[in-house]
């Protein structure tokens, strides 16, 4: 572990050797908030040499270090299939390109930038059904860069993919059941496509709460071996955006599901909804 990990003492020692008065440190890793916890604890230690104490105190000064960690201690730092990158990276780049982290629409103020990214990560994680809480150490407020059109244009933010949540089909109207598990088969196929990564038309997050997420609902009847199904594509909680009928057979219900998914992909492409 010593060969691959960096301790907070090492970070502090490296920082002291850097002559720059203003330093910015971004820790985009799981449990990275532990570094901040350790540094804050060290500030109150009574047995620390005076020079180290002064170095750590500089963390709170305008001439000190400004630190942003991706998550709390013991907490994961999420990689998102929606953006094909980590939430913190996406939020930091978004703050520059879209202006949320800029002062006067031009200057990258470290405090404004980090606070924007921290808030954005929390929102993105919550919408994906997760929890991620970036931590900030430092009271500084200084500029670390200037953003012009060329800089903004060179930041290529991945457009969010369409998101699908869990499907719901009803086969027995009276018992409200899905006897042939059409819901499970649809979700499996959606997930299989999602796992293709950058080549996928969408992301499948079964329990996400994005208002812009899609889900497939429907009703079907089974007569002997024949299946007659009505498919409904819903956006958010109840906005119906597309409906169609499809027939298949119980012994080849997987083919029915694949044909249904193909029809959905055609719908999205025809309407310019796939990136």
GROMACS .gro file of N, CA and C in nm, residues 76-218:
model
  429
   76UNK      N    1  -1.731   0.679  -0.219
   76UNK     CA    2  -1.684   0.660  -0.356
   76UNK      C    3  -1.688   0.790  -0.434
   77UNK      N    4  -1.597   0.803  -0.531
   77UNK     CA    5  -1.598   0.914  -0.627
   77UNK      C    6  -1.645   0.857  -0.759
   78UNK      N    7  -1.765   0.891  -0.798
   78UNK     CA    8  -1.831   0.821  -0.907
   78UNK      C    9  -1.779   0.849  -1.046
   79UNK      N   10  -1.772   0.743  -1.126
   79UNK     CA   11  -1.753   0.752  -1.270
   79UNK      C   12  -1.891   0.733  -1.332
   80UNK      N   13  -1.932   0.821  -1.420
   80UNK     CA   14  -2.067   0.816  -1.473
   80UNK      C   15  -2.070   0.772  -1.619
   81UNK      N   16  -2.151   0.671  -1.646
   81UNK     CA   17  -2.170   0.629  -1.785
   81UNK      C   18  -2.244   0.735  -1.864
   82UNK      N   19  -2.313   0.824  -1.794
   82UNK     CA   20  -2.388   0.930  -1.863
   82UNK      C   21  -2.292   1.026  -1.931
   83UNK      N   22  -2.182   1.057  -1.862
   83UNK     CA   23  -2.086   1.154  -1.915
   83UNK      C   24  -1.958   1.088  -1.964
   84UNK      N   25  -1.943   0.957  -1.942
   84UNK     CA   26  -1.821   0.884  -1.978
   84UNK      C   27  -1.698   0.939  -1.906
   85UNK      N   28  -1.716   0.993  -1.786
   85UNK     CA   29  -1.605   1.042  -1.705
   85UNK      C   30  -1.653   1.063  -1.562
   86UNK      N   31  -1.562   1.097  -1.472
   86UNK     CA   32  -1.598   1.119  -1.334
   86UNK      C   33  -1.686   1.242  -1.316
   87UNK      N   34  -1.768   1.240  -1.212
   87UNK     CA   35  -1.858   1.352  -1.188
   87UNK      C   36  -1.782   1.480  -1.155
   88UNK      N   37  -1.674   1.467  -1.079
   88UNK     CA   38  -1.598   1.587  -1.042
   88UNK      C   39  -1.532   1.649  -1.166
   89UNK      N   40  -1.470   1.566  -1.249
   89UNK     CA   41  -1.407   1.616  -1.371
   89UNK      C   42  -1.510   1.688  -1.459
   90UNK      N   43  -1.624   1.625  -1.477
   90UNK     CA   44  -1.729   1.684  -1.559
   90UNK      C   45  -1.773   1.819  -1.502
   91UNK      N   46  -1.792   1.825  -1.370
   91UNK     CA   47  -1.841   1.948  -1.307
   91UNK      C   48  -1.738   2.060  -1.314
   92UNK      N   49  -1.610   2.027  -1.296
   92UNK     CA   50  -1.506   2.129  -1.306
   92UNK      C   51  -1.498   2.187  -1.448
   93UNK      N   52  -1.503   2.098  -1.548
   93UNK     CA   53  -1.499   2.144  -1.687
   93UNK      C   54  -1.625   2.222  -1.722
   94UNK      N   55  -1.738   2.176  -1.671
   94UNK     CA   56  -1.864   2.245  -1.695
   94UNK      C   57  -1.861   2.386  -1.637
   95UNK      N   58  -1.803   2.400  -1.518
   95UNK     CA   59  -1.794   2.531  -1.454
   95UNK      C   60  -1.716   2.631  -1.536
   96UNK      N   61  -1.617   2.582  -1.612
   96UNK     CA   62  -1.538   2.669  -1.699
   96UNK      C   63  -1.609   2.697  -1.831
   97UNK      N   64  -1.653   2.591  -1.897
   97UNK     CA   65  -1.711   2.606  -2.031
   97UNK      C   66  -1.845   2.679  -2.027
   98UNK      N   67  -1.930   2.647  -1.929
   98UNK     CA   68  -2.063   2.706  -1.923
   98UNK      C   69  -2.069   2.828  -1.833
   99UNK      N   70  -1.959   2.859  -1.764
   99UNK     CA   71  -1.951   2.985  -1.691
   99UNK      C   72  -1.991   2.983  -1.546
  100UNK      N   73  -2.044   2.870  -1.497
  100UNK     CA   74  -2.092   2.865  -1.359
  100UNK      C   75  -1.983   2.884  -1.255
  101UNK      N   76  -1.858   2.854  -1.293
  101UNK     CA   77  -1.748   2.868  -1.199
  101UNK      C   78  -1.661   2.989  -1.225
  102UNK      N   79  -1.710   3.081  -1.309
  102UNK     CA   80  -1.630   3.197  -1.347
  102UNK      C   81  -1.676   3.324  -1.276
  103UNK      N   82  -1.581   3.412  -1.254
  103UNK     CA   83  -1.610   3.545  -1.202
  103UNK      C   84  -1.608   3.642  -1.319
  104UNK      N   85  -1.712   3.725  -1.327
  104UNK     CA   86  -1.725   3.821  -1.437
  104UNK      C   87  -1.721   3.753  -1.573
  105UNK      N   88  -1.768   3.628  -1.579
  105UNK     CA   89  -1.776   3.550  -1.704
  105UNK      C   90  -1.641   3.534  -1.772
  106UNK      N   91  -1.532   3.545  -1.696
  106UNK     CA   92  -1.400   3.540  -1.757
  106UNK      C   93  -1.293   3.477  -1.669
  107UNK      N   94  -1.294   3.509  -1.542
  107UNK     CA   95  -1.186   3.466  -1.454
  107UNK      C   96  -1.224   3.341  -1.375
  108UNK      N   97  -1.132   3.243  -1.370
  108UNK     CA   98  -1.156   3.122  -1.291
  108UNK      C   99  -1.116   3.152  -1.147
  109UNK      N  100  -1.214   3.197  -1.070
  109UNK     CA  101  -1.191   3.223  -0.928
  109UNK      C  102  -1.198   3.090  -0.854
  110UNK      N  103  -1.093   3.056  -0.781
  110UNK     CA  104  -1.083   2.922  -0.724
  110UNK      C  105  -1.199   2.890  -0.630
  111UNK      N  106  -1.241   2.988  -0.552
  111UNK     CA  107  -1.351   2.964  -0.459
  111UNK      C  108  -1.482   2.941  -0.533
  112UNK      N  109  -1.513   3.028  -0.628
  112UNK     CA  110  -1.636   3.015  -0.706
  112UNK      C  111  -1.636   2.886  -0.787
  113UNK      N  112  -1.522   2.854  -0.845
  113UNK     CA  113  -1.508   2.734  -0.928
  113UNK      C  114  -1.529   2.606  -0.847
  114UNK      N  115  -1.459   2.596  -0.733
  114UNK     CA  116  -1.469   2.476  -0.650
  114UNK      C  117  -1.609   2.461  -0.589
  115UNK      N  118  -1.667   2.571  -0.546
  115UNK     CA  119  -1.800   2.563  -0.486
  115UNK      C  120  -1.905   2.525  -0.590
  116UNK      N  121  -1.890   2.575  -0.712
  116UNK     CA  122  -1.981   2.534  -0.820
  116UNK      C  123  -1.970   2.384  -0.844
  117UNK      N  124  -1.845   2.336  -0.858
  117UNK     CA  125  -1.823   2.194  -0.885
  117UNK      C  126  -1.876   2.106  -0.772
  118UNK      N  127  -1.854   2.148  -0.648
  118UNK     CA  128  -1.901   2.071  -0.533
  118UNK      C  129  -2.053   2.057  -0.536
  119UNK      N  130  -2.122   2.168  -0.559
  119UNK     CA  131  -2.269   2.165  -0.563
  119UNK      C  132  -2.318   2.082  -0.681
  120UNK      N  133  -2.252   2.094  -0.795
  120UNK     CA  134  -2.295   2.023  -0.915
  120UNK      C  135  -2.278   1.872  -0.899
  121UNK      N  136  -2.167   1.829  -0.839
  121UNK     CA  137  -2.143   1.687  -0.816
  121UNK      C  138  -2.252   1.629  -0.727
  122UNK      N  139  -2.288   1.701  -0.622
  122UNK     CA  140  -2.393   1.652  -0.531
  122UNK      C  141  -2.525   1.633  -0.605
  123UNK      N  142  -2.559   1.727  -0.692
  123UNK     CA  143  -2.684   1.718  -0.767
  123UNK      C  144  -2.681   1.601  -0.866
  124UNK      N  145  -2.570   1.589  -0.940
  124UNK     CA  146  -2.558   1.482  -1.039
  124UNK      C  147  -2.563   1.345  -0.973
  125UNK      N  148  -2.495   1.332  -0.860
  125UNK     CA  149  -2.495   1.204  -0.788
  125UNK      C  150  -2.635   1.171  -0.736
  126UNK      N  151  -2.703   1.271  -0.682
  126UNK     CA  152  -2.838   1.249  -0.629
  126UNK      C  153  -2.934   1.205  -0.740
  127UNK      N  154  -2.925   1.271  -0.856
  127UNK     CA  155  -3.012   1.236  -0.967
  127UNK      C  156  -2.987   1.095  -1.019
  128UNK      N  157  -2.865   1.045  -0.996
  128UNK     CA  158  -2.831   0.909  -1.038
  128UNK      C  159  -2.857   0.807  -0.928
  129UNK      N  160  -2.917   0.852  -0.818
  129UNK     CA  161  -2.950   0.761  -0.708
  129UNK      C  162  -2.831   0.730  -0.619
  130UNK      N  163  -2.731   0.817  -0.618
  130UNK     CA  164  -2.611   0.794  -0.537
  130UNK      C  165  -2.586   0.915  -0.446
  131UNK      N  166  -2.483   0.903  -0.364
  131UNK     CA  167  -2.443   1.014  -0.277
  131UNK      C  168  -2.293   1.038  -0.296
  132UNK      N  169  -2.256   1.161  -0.326
  132UNK     CA  170  -2.116   1.199  -0.335
  132UNK      C  171  -2.103   1.343  -0.289
  133UNK      N  172  -2.018   1.364  -0.190
  133UNK     CA  173  -2.008   1.495  -0.126
  133UNK      C  174  -1.865   1.546  -0.128
  134UNK      N  175  -1.828   1.623  -0.231
  134UNK     CA  176  -1.694   1.681  -0.235
  134UNK      C  177  -1.667   1.769  -0.113
  135UNK      N  178  -1.540   1.775  -0.074
  135UNK     CA  179  -1.500   1.853   0.042
  135UNK      C  180  -1.402   1.962  -0.003
  136UNK      N  181  -1.410   2.077   0.063
  136UNK     CA  182  -1.325   2.191   0.028
  136UNK      C  183  -1.250   2.237   0.153
  137UNK      N  184  -1.121   2.263   0.137
  137UNK     CA  185  -1.041   2.320   0.245
  137UNK      C  186  -0.971   2.443   0.192
  138UNK      N  187  -0.991   2.556   0.261
  138UNK     CA  188  -0.926   2.681   0.221
  138UNK      C  189  -1.025   2.795   0.217
  139UNK      N  190  -0.979   2.913   0.256
  139UNK     CA  191  -1.063   3.032   0.254
  139UNK      C  192  -1.020   3.130   0.145
  140UNK      N  193  -0.933   3.084   0.059
  140UNK     CA  194  -0.876   3.174  -0.043
  140UNK      C  195  -0.980   3.212  -0.147
  141UNK      N  196  -0.954   3.324  -0.212
  141UNK     CA  197  -1.035   3.367  -0.325
  141UNK      C  198  -0.941   3.438  -0.422
  142UNK      N  199  -0.888   3.362  -0.515
  142UNK     CA  200  -0.795   3.419  -0.612
  142UNK      C  201  -0.817   3.353  -0.747
  143UNK      N  202  -0.773   3.419  -0.851
  143UNK     CA  203  -0.793   3.370  -0.987
  143UNK      C  204  -0.681   3.274  -1.026
  144UNK      N  205  -0.718   3.166  -1.092
  144UNK     CA  206  -0.619   3.068  -1.137
  144UNK      C  207  -0.614   3.059  -1.289
  145UNK      N  208  -0.692   3.140  -1.357
  145UNK     CA  209  -0.688   3.137  -1.502
  145UNK      C  210  -0.788   3.232  -1.564
  146UNK      N  211  -0.773   3.254  -1.695
  146UNK     CA  212  -0.864   3.337  -1.772
  146UNK      C  213  -0.923   3.253  -1.884
  147UNK      N  214  -1.053   3.264  -1.901
  147UNK     CA  215  -1.123   3.185  -2.003
  147UNK      C  216  -1.169   3.277  -2.116
  148UNK      N  217  -1.122   3.249  -2.237
  148UNK     CA  218  -1.173   3.319  -2.354
  148UNK      C  219  -1.246   3.219  -2.442
  149UNK      N  220  -1.293   3.262  -2.557
  149UNK     CA  221  -1.371   3.175  -2.644
  149UNK      C  222  -1.291   3.053  -2.688
  150UNK      N  223  -1.162   3.073  -2.716
  150UNK     CA  224  -1.079   2.960  -2.760
  150UNK      C  225  -1.068   2.854  -2.652
  151UNK      N  226  -1.048   2.897  -2.529
  151UNK     CA  227  -1.039   2.802  -2.418
  151UNK      C  228  -1.171   2.727  -2.402
  152UNK      N  229  -1.281   2.800  -2.401
  152UNK     CA  230  -1.412   2.736  -2.383
  152UNK      C  231  -1.444   2.639  -2.496
  153UNK      N  232  -1.411   2.678  -2.620
  153UNK     CA  233  -1.441   2.592  -2.735
  153UNK      C  234  -1.359   2.464  -2.733
  154UNK      N  235  -1.241   2.468  -2.673
  154UNK     CA  236  -1.155   2.350  -2.669
  154UNK      C  237  -1.191   2.253  -2.558
  155UNK      N  238  -1.284   2.291  -2.472
  155UNK     CA  239  -1.333   2.199  -2.370
  155UNK      C  240  -1.450   2.123  -2.429
  156UNK      N  241  -1.432   1.995  -2.451
  156UNK     CA  242  -1.534   1.913  -2.516
  156UNK      C  243  -1.613   1.836  -2.409
  157UNK      N  244  -1.723   1.894  -2.366
  157UNK     CA  245  -1.809   1.826  -2.271
  157UNK      C  246  -1.894   1.724  -2.345
  158UNK      N  247  -1.896   1.603  -2.293
  158UNK     CA  248  -1.981   1.501  -2.353
  158UNK      C  249  -2.127   1.532  -2.322
  159UNK      N  250  -2.207   1.532  -2.427
  159UNK     CA  251  -2.349   1.556  -2.407
  159UNK      C  252  -2.410   1.437  -2.333
  160UNK      N  253  -2.497   1.466  -2.240
  160UNK     CA  254  -2.560   1.358  -2.164
  160UNK      C  255  -2.637   1.264  -2.257
  161UNK      N  256  -2.618   1.137  -2.233
  161UNK     CA  257  -2.694   1.038  -2.309
  161UNK      C  258  -2.836   1.029  -2.254
  162UNK      N  259  -2.922   0.972  -2.336
  162UNK     CA  260  -3.056   0.944  -2.288
  162UNK      C  261  -3.049   0.836  -2.180
  163UNK      N  262  -3.135   0.848  -2.082
  163UNK     CA  263  -3.134   0.755  -1.969
  163UNK      C  264  -3.265   0.678  -1.965
  164UNK      N  265  -3.254   0.548  -1.943
  164UNK     CA  266  -3.372   0.464  -1.925
  164UNK      C  267  -3.375   0.411  -1.783
  165UNK      N  268  -3.493   0.416  -1.724
  165UNK     CA  269  -3.513   0.357  -1.593
  165UNK      C  270  -3.590   0.226  -1.608
  166UNK      N  271  -3.622   0.165  -1.499
  166UNK     CA  272  -3.687   0.034  -1.497
  166UNK      C  273  -3.818   0.033  -1.575
  167UNK      N  274  -3.842  -0.075  -1.650
  167UNK     CA  275  -3.964  -0.090  -1.730
  167UNK      C  276  -4.077  -0.150  -1.648
  168UNK      N  277  -4.199  -0.137  -1.700
  168UNK     CA  278  -4.314  -0.194  -1.631
  168UNK      C  279  -4.418  -0.240  -1.732
  169UNK      N  280  -4.443  -0.371  -1.734
  169UNK     CA  281  -4.545  -0.429  -1.820
  169UNK      C  282  -4.647  -0.505  -1.737
  170UNK      N  283  -4.771  -0.503  -1.783
  170UNK     CA  284  -4.879  -0.576  -1.716
  170UNK      C  285  -4.941  -0.672  -1.817
  171UNK      N  286  -4.947  -0.799  -1.779
  171UNK     CA  287  -5.009  -0.898  -1.866
  171UNK      C  288  -5.146  -0.938  -1.817
  172UNK      N  289  -5.162  -0.950  -1.686
  172UNK     CA  290  -5.290  -0.987  -1.626
  172UNK      C  291  -5.354  -0.863  -1.566
  173UNK      N  292  -5.458  -0.812  -1.630
  173UNK     CA  293  -5.522  -0.688  -1.584
  173UNK      C  294  -5.577  -0.700  -1.443
  174UNK      N  295  -5.634  -0.816  -1.411
  174UNK     CA  296  -5.699  -0.833  -1.282
  174UNK      C  297  -5.596  -0.843  -1.169
  175UNK      N  298  -5.491  -0.920  -1.191
  175UNK     CA  299  -5.390  -0.939  -1.086
  175UNK      C  300  -5.274  -0.840  -1.098
  176UNK      N  301  -5.274  -0.763  -1.206
  176UNK     CA  302  -5.168  -0.665  -1.233
  176UNK      C  303  -5.031  -0.732  -1.225
  177UNK      N  304  -5.015  -0.841  -1.299
  177UNK     CA  305  -4.889  -0.915  -1.298
  177UNK      C  306  -4.829  -0.922  -1.438
  178UNK      N  307  -4.704  -0.958  -1.441
  178UNK     CA  308  -4.629  -0.973  -1.566
  178UNK      C  309  -4.583  -1.118  -1.573
  179UNK      N  310  -4.673  -1.207  -1.616
  179UNK     CA  311  -4.650  -1.350  -1.605
  179UNK      C  312  -4.533  -1.400  -1.690
  180UNK      N  313  -4.505  -1.337  -1.802
  180UNK     CA  314  -4.395  -1.384  -1.887
  180UNK      C  315  -4.269  -1.298  -1.868
  181UNK      N  316  -4.271  -1.213  -1.765
  181UNK     CA  317  -4.156  -1.128  -1.730
  181UNK      C  318  -4.106  -1.046  -1.848
  182UNK      N  319  -4.199  -0.982  -1.918
  182UNK     CA  320  -4.159  -0.897  -2.028
  182UNK      C  321  -4.079  -0.777  -1.977
  183UNK      N  322  -4.115  -0.727  -1.859
  183UNK     CA  323  -4.043  -0.614  -1.799
  183UNK      C  324  -3.896  -0.648  -1.780
  184UNK      N  325  -3.870  -0.767  -1.724
  184UNK     CA  326  -3.732  -0.808  -1.699
  184UNK      C  327  -3.652  -0.825  -1.826
  185UNK      N  328  -3.716  -0.879  -1.930
  185UNK     CA  329  -3.646  -0.899  -2.058
  185UNK      C  330  -3.612  -0.765  -2.124
  186UNK      N  331  -3.705  -0.669  -2.115
  186UNK     CA  332  -3.679  -0.536  -2.172
  186UNK      C  333  -3.564  -0.469  -2.098
  187UNK      N  334  -3.567  -0.475  -1.964
  187UNK     CA  335  -3.460  -0.414  -1.884
  187UNK      C  336  -3.325  -0.479  -1.913
  188UNK      N  337  -3.325  -0.610  -1.931
  188UNK     CA  338  -3.201  -0.680  -1.962
  188UNK      C  339  -3.143  -0.632  -2.095
  189UNK      N  340  -3.229  -0.615  -2.195
  189UNK     CA  341  -3.182  -0.570  -2.325
  189UNK      C  342  -3.135  -0.425  -2.320
  190UNK      N  343  -3.206  -0.340  -2.246
  190UNK     CA  344  -3.164  -0.201  -2.229
  190UNK      C  345  -3.028  -0.195  -2.160
  191UNK      N  346  -3.010  -0.280  -2.059
  191UNK     CA  347  -2.884  -0.282  -1.985
  191UNK      C  348  -2.770  -0.335  -2.072
  192UNK      N  349  -2.799  -0.436  -2.154
  192UNK     CA  350  -2.696  -0.490  -2.243
  192UNK      C  351  -2.644  -0.383  -2.338
  193UNK      N  352  -2.735  -0.301  -2.391
  193UNK     CA  353  -2.693  -0.193  -2.479
  193UNK      C  354  -2.616  -0.086  -2.401
  194UNK      N  355  -2.662  -0.059  -2.281
  194UNK     CA  356  -2.596   0.042  -2.197
  194UNK      C  357  -2.451   0.005  -2.169
  195UNK      N  358  -2.424  -0.124  -2.152
  195UNK     CA  359  -2.289  -0.169  -2.117
  195UNK      C  360  -2.190  -0.161  -2.233
  196UNK      N  361  -2.236  -0.119  -2.350
  196UNK     CA  362  -2.145  -0.100  -2.463
  196UNK      C  363  -2.065   0.029  -2.451
  197UNK      N  364  -2.089   0.105  -2.342
  197UNK     CA  365  -2.011   0.225  -2.315
  197UNK      C  366  -2.039   0.335  -2.414
  198UNK      N  367  -1.930   0.392  -2.472
  198UNK     CA  368  -1.944   0.505  -2.563
  198UNK      C  369  -2.023   0.469  -2.688
  199UNK      N  370  -2.032   0.341  -2.720
  199UNK     CA  371  -2.106   0.299  -2.837
  199UNK      C  372  -2.254   0.276  -2.811
  200UNK      N  373  -2.296   0.299  -2.689
  200UNK     CA  374  -2.435   0.275  -2.652
  200UNK      C  375  -2.523   0.395  -2.685
  201UNK      N  376  -2.648   0.370  -2.727
  201UNK     CA  377  -2.739   0.481  -2.755
  201UNK      C  378  -2.794   0.546  -2.629
  202UNK      N  379  -2.780   0.479  -2.515
  202UNK     CA  380  -2.834   0.532  -2.390
  202UNK      C  381  -2.767   0.467  -2.270
  203UNK      N  382  -2.809   0.511  -2.151
  203UNK     CA  383  -2.761   0.455  -2.026
  203UNK      C  384  -2.881   0.399  -1.952
  204UNK      N  385  -2.865   0.279  -1.897
  204UNK     CA  386  -2.972   0.218  -1.818
  204UNK      C  387  -2.937   0.230  -1.670
  205UNK      N  388  -3.020   0.305  -1.596
  205UNK     CA  389  -3.006   0.321  -1.451
  205UNK      C  390  -3.142   0.290  -1.390
  206UNK      N  391  -3.158   0.170  -1.343
  206UNK     CA  392  -3.291   0.118  -1.305
  206UNK      C  393  -3.368   0.210  -1.212
  207UNK      N  394  -3.302   0.266  -1.112
  207UNK     CA  395  -3.374   0.341  -1.009
  207UNK      C  396  -3.341   0.489  -1.009
  208UNK      N  397  -3.294   0.542  -1.122
  208UNK     CA  398  -3.258   0.684  -1.125
  208UNK      C  399  -3.383   0.770  -1.115
  209UNK      N  400  -3.364   0.899  -1.082
  209UNK     CA  401  -3.479   0.989  -1.065
  209UNK      C  402  -3.470   1.111  -1.156
  210UNK      N  403  -3.395   1.103  -1.264
  210UNK     CA  404  -3.390   1.214  -1.359
  210UNK      C  405  -3.530   1.238  -1.417
  211UNK      N  406  -3.573   1.364  -1.420
  211UNK     CA  407  -3.702   1.397  -1.481
  211UNK      C  408  -3.699   1.373  -1.631
  212UNK      N  409  -3.579   1.375  -1.689
  212UNK     CA  410  -3.568   1.356  -1.833
  212UNK      C  411  -3.547   1.210  -1.872
  213UNK      N  412  -3.551   1.120  -1.774
  213UNK     CA  413  -3.529   0.979  -1.802
  213UNK      C  414  -3.651   0.917  -1.870
  214UNK      N  415  -3.625   0.814  -1.949
  214UNK     CA  416  -3.731   0.744  -2.020
  214UNK      C  417  -3.755   0.608  -1.955
  215UNK      N  418  -3.875   0.557  -1.973
  215UNK     CA  419  -3.906   0.421  -1.930
  215UNK      C  420  -4.007   0.361  -2.028
  216UNK      N  421  -4.005   0.230  -2.038
  216UNK     CA  422  -4.097   0.160  -2.128
  216UNK      C  423  -4.204   0.092  -2.045
  217UNK      N  424  -4.327   0.130  -2.070
  217UNK     CA  425  -4.441   0.069  -2.004
  217UNK      C  426  -4.527  -0.001  -2.111
  218UNK      N  427  -4.617  -0.086  -2.066
  218UNK     CA  428  -4.703  -0.149  -2.164
  218UNK      C  429  -4.798  -0.251  -2.105
   0.00000   0.00000   0.00000
